[in-house]
């Protein structure tokens, strides 16, 4: 198994440990043909996430670093947050132009869109490890994810069903219909195992990512080896298991 690009890595612009340059160097040394810097989005506490100002500074650094790597594709992404039951994510219309593509997922410290969303989406998420969310909560979460996919030019659903439980088959269907990738996040394979059959039953395309927070983790897909053996039909549907350039959706 070879994965050619890593489209989800963090730096010290959010909660990653090292610099943009160090992540890119690691990606190049691992022989990747593409890598994305994708720090946490705007509604997280600013000490651990991008602000719009930090994103602009990061864009300048990436533009400069990119020149060192002729062959390797270097992308500037953001890991945005779903923050509301109406599918809101923490991106303004104008923000999308600042990034090559956008991943989105649930993160428990991101400020919710409304107080009601805290109770309807965040609280059940906090307890989802202990209490299975009710059918109505799952339905509401599913609708939120599908709406986000339909409403925004997002490109990747990050670590589906991490804390916020959805009907992942339905989310995968919405993703497939809109040209959005479903992430196989190697840090969340346990959750993925619970929903992979449902996702595979749709036409969704997958993108395998490390969610690296250190340069050593960038491009290290060894944890995925056993997983793809368990699901033989999966590997042919992981788009970055092929050397072709990944095409992200544009508005
Ligand atoms: Zn995440
Ligand atoms: Zn991440």
Short mmCIF file of C-alpha atoms in Angstrom, two decimals, residues 28-208:
data_model
loop_
_atom_site.label_atom_id
_atom_site.label_comp_id
_atom_site.label_asym_id
_atom_site.label_seq_id
_atom_site.Cartn_x
_atom_site.Cartn_y
_atom_site.Cartn_z
CA UNK A 28 9.26 15.54 0.91
CA UNK A 29 11.54 13.09 2.71
CA UNK A 30 8.69 10.56 2.87
CA UNK A 31 8.38 10.86 -0.90
CA UNK A 32 4.84 12.30 -0.93
CA UNK A 33 3.76 14.01 -4.11
CA UNK A 34 1.32 16.29 -2.26
CA UNK A 35 0.88 17.68 1.24
CA UNK A 36 -1.57 20.09 2.84
CA UNK A 37 -1.15 22.29 5.89
CA UNK A 38 -4.57 22.29 7.56
CA UNK A 39 -4.67 24.00 10.91
CA UNK A 40 -7.78 24.37 13.08
CA UNK A 41 -10.37 26.94 12.13
CA UNK A 42 -11.59 30.22 13.39
CA UNK A 43 -14.04 29.38 16.21
CA UNK A 44 -11.48 27.53 18.34
CA UNK A 45 -9.62 29.36 21.12
CA UNK A 46 -7.13 31.52 19.21
CA UNK A 47 -4.12 30.17 21.14
CA UNK A 48 -4.72 26.79 19.47
CA UNK A 49 -6.13 27.77 16.10
CA UNK A 50 -5.94 30.04 13.11
CA UNK A 51 -7.24 33.56 13.25
CA UNK A 52 -7.79 35.32 9.94
CA UNK A 53 -4.61 37.24 10.57
CA UNK A 54 -2.62 34.08 11.31
CA UNK A 55 -4.06 32.45 8.18
CA UNK A 56 -2.77 35.32 6.05
CA UNK A 57 0.68 35.05 7.61
CA UNK A 58 0.64 31.29 7.07
CA UNK A 59 -0.33 31.79 3.42
CA UNK A 60 2.77 33.95 2.91
CA UNK A 61 5.01 31.33 4.54
CA UNK A 62 3.50 28.55 2.44
CA UNK A 63 3.92 30.57 -0.78
CA UNK A 64 7.59 31.02 0.05
CA UNK A 65 8.23 27.43 1.21
CA UNK A 66 6.45 26.03 -1.82
CA UNK A 67 9.26 27.32 -4.06
CA UNK A 68 11.67 24.83 -2.47
CA UNK A 69 9.60 21.88 -3.63
CA UNK A 70 9.24 21.78 -7.38
CA UNK A 71 7.73 18.33 -7.68
CA UNK A 72 5.66 18.14 -4.50
CA UNK A 73 2.28 19.86 -4.52
CA UNK A 74 1.94 22.08 -1.42
CA UNK A 75 -1.57 23.12 -0.44
CA UNK A 76 -2.93 25.56 2.11
CA UNK A 77 -6.07 24.17 3.73
CA UNK A 78 -8.03 24.69 6.94
CA UNK A 79 -9.78 22.23 9.23
CA UNK A 80 -13.03 24.09 9.79
CA UNK A 81 -15.60 23.27 12.46
CA UNK A 82 -19.24 22.35 12.21
CA UNK A 83 -20.80 24.57 14.86
CA UNK A 84 -24.56 24.36 14.42
CA UNK A 85 -27.52 22.12 13.77
CA UNK A 86 -28.35 24.06 10.61
CA UNK A 87 -25.01 22.95 9.17
CA UNK A 88 -23.14 26.13 9.99
CA UNK A 89 -19.36 25.97 9.82
CA UNK A 90 -16.94 28.63 11.07
CA UNK A 91 -16.16 30.08 7.65
CA UNK A 92 -17.46 33.29 6.09
CA UNK A 93 -18.20 33.36 2.40
CA UNK A 94 -14.96 35.33 1.79
CA UNK A 95 -12.78 32.93 3.78
CA UNK A 96 -12.97 30.16 1.17
CA UNK A 97 -10.88 32.13 -1.32
CA UNK A 98 -8.00 32.16 1.19
CA UNK A 99 -7.55 28.37 1.06
CA UNK A 100 -6.91 25.72 -1.60
CA UNK A 101 -9.56 23.51 0.01
CA UNK A 102 -11.48 23.09 3.25
CA UNK A 103 -11.90 20.07 5.51
CA UNK A 104 -14.58 20.22 8.17
CA UNK A 105 -15.40 18.22 11.26
CA UNK A 106 -16.61 18.52 14.82
CA UNK A 107 -14.25 19.87 17.49
CA UNK A 108 -15.50 20.17 21.01
CA UNK A 109 -13.80 23.49 21.88
CA UNK A 110 -15.11 25.42 18.88
CA UNK A 111 -17.59 28.13 19.84
CA UNK A 112 -21.09 27.03 18.74
CA UNK A 113 -23.19 29.12 16.35
CA UNK A 114 -25.94 29.58 18.96
CA UNK A 115 -26.42 28.65 22.61
CA UNK A 116 -29.09 26.16 21.48
CA UNK A 117 -26.50 24.36 19.36
CA UNK A 118 -24.40 23.81 22.44
CA UNK A 119 -27.25 21.87 24.03
CA UNK A 120 -28.47 20.14 20.87
CA UNK A 121 -25.15 19.15 19.31
CA UNK A 122 -22.24 19.63 21.74
CA UNK A 123 -23.70 18.17 24.93
CA UNK A 124 -24.77 14.86 23.31
CA UNK A 125 -21.32 14.79 21.66
CA UNK A 126 -19.52 15.17 25.00
CA UNK A 127 -21.43 12.19 26.37
CA UNK A 128 -21.50 10.07 23.21
CA UNK A 129 -18.80 7.79 24.61
CA UNK A 130 -21.04 6.93 27.56
CA UNK A 131 -24.61 7.28 26.27
CA UNK A 132 -25.58 6.33 22.76
CA UNK A 133 -27.29 9.40 21.33
CA UNK A 134 -31.03 9.07 20.70
CA UNK A 135 -32.41 8.55 17.20
CA UNK A 136 -33.60 12.15 17.10
CA UNK A 137 -30.12 13.46 17.98
CA UNK A 138 -28.55 11.26 15.29
CA UNK A 139 -31.11 12.49 12.77
CA UNK A 140 -30.42 16.12 13.66
CA UNK A 141 -26.64 15.61 13.42
CA UNK A 142 -27.00 13.86 10.07
CA UNK A 143 -29.05 16.74 8.72
CA UNK A 144 -26.44 19.23 9.99
CA UNK A 145 -23.58 17.46 8.19
CA UNK A 146 -25.56 17.06 4.96
CA UNK A 147 -26.56 20.72 5.05
CA UNK A 148 -22.95 21.82 5.58
CA UNK A 149 -21.94 19.80 2.52
CA UNK A 150 -24.73 21.34 0.43
CA UNK A 151 -24.34 24.88 1.73
CA UNK A 152 -20.56 25.42 1.64
CA UNK A 153 -17.78 24.63 -0.88
CA UNK A 154 -16.14 22.23 1.56
CA UNK A 155 -14.05 19.40 0.11
CA UNK A 156 -13.47 16.83 2.85
CA UNK A 157 -15.54 15.49 5.78
CA UNK A 158 -12.90 14.96 8.48
CA UNK A 159 -13.15 12.07 10.97
CA UNK A 160 -16.89 11.44 10.60
CA UNK A 161 -18.72 10.37 13.80
CA UNK A 162 -15.94 11.44 16.10
CA UNK A 163 -18.13 12.55 19.06
CA UNK A 164 -21.01 13.82 16.90
CA UNK A 165 -22.82 10.67 15.80
CA UNK A 166 -24.54 10.73 12.41
CA UNK A 167 -26.02 8.24 10.01
CA UNK A 168 -22.69 8.10 8.21
CA UNK A 169 -24.21 6.38 5.17
CA UNK A 170 -26.46 9.35 4.60
CA UNK A 171 -23.59 11.80 5.05
CA UNK A 172 -21.50 9.72 2.62
CA UNK A 173 -24.32 9.91 0.08
CA UNK A 174 -24.48 13.71 0.37
CA UNK A 175 -20.69 13.84 0.06
CA UNK A 176 -20.76 11.65 -3.06
CA UNK A 177 -23.51 13.78 -4.64
CA UNK A 178 -21.48 16.95 -4.08
CA UNK A 179 -17.97 15.78 -4.96
CA UNK A 180 -16.82 15.81 -1.33
CA UNK A 181 -14.30 13.28 0.00
CA UNK A 182 -14.84 11.23 3.13
CA UNK A 183 -11.68 11.14 5.19
CA UNK A 184 -10.10 7.96 6.50
CA UNK A 185 -8.33 9.60 9.44
CA UNK A 186 -5.71 7.21 10.80
CA UNK A 187 -6.14 8.65 14.31
CA UNK A 188 -9.84 7.70 14.28
CA UNK A 189 -9.89 4.24 12.69
CA UNK A 190 -11.97 2.80 15.55
CA UNK A 191 -14.87 5.11 14.73
CA UNK A 192 -14.40 4.52 11.00
CA UNK A 193 -14.66 0.77 11.51
CA UNK A 194 -18.21 1.25 12.83
CA UNK A 195 -19.38 3.11 9.73
CA UNK A 196 -17.18 1.98 6.86
CA UNK A 197 -19.67 -0.57 5.48
CA UNK A 198 -22.35 2.12 5.22
CA UNK A 199 -19.93 4.50 3.50
CA UNK A 200 -18.73 1.81 1.11
CA UNK A 201 -22.34 1.16 0.13
CA UNK A 202 -22.44 4.66 -1.43
CA UNK A 203 -20.34 6.11 -4.29
CA UNK A 204 -18.29 8.33 -1.97
CA UNK A 205 -14.56 8.68 -2.60
CA UNK A 206 -12.14 8.44 0.29
CA UNK A 207 -9.04 10.39 1.22
CA UNK A 208 -6.61 8.84 3.73
#
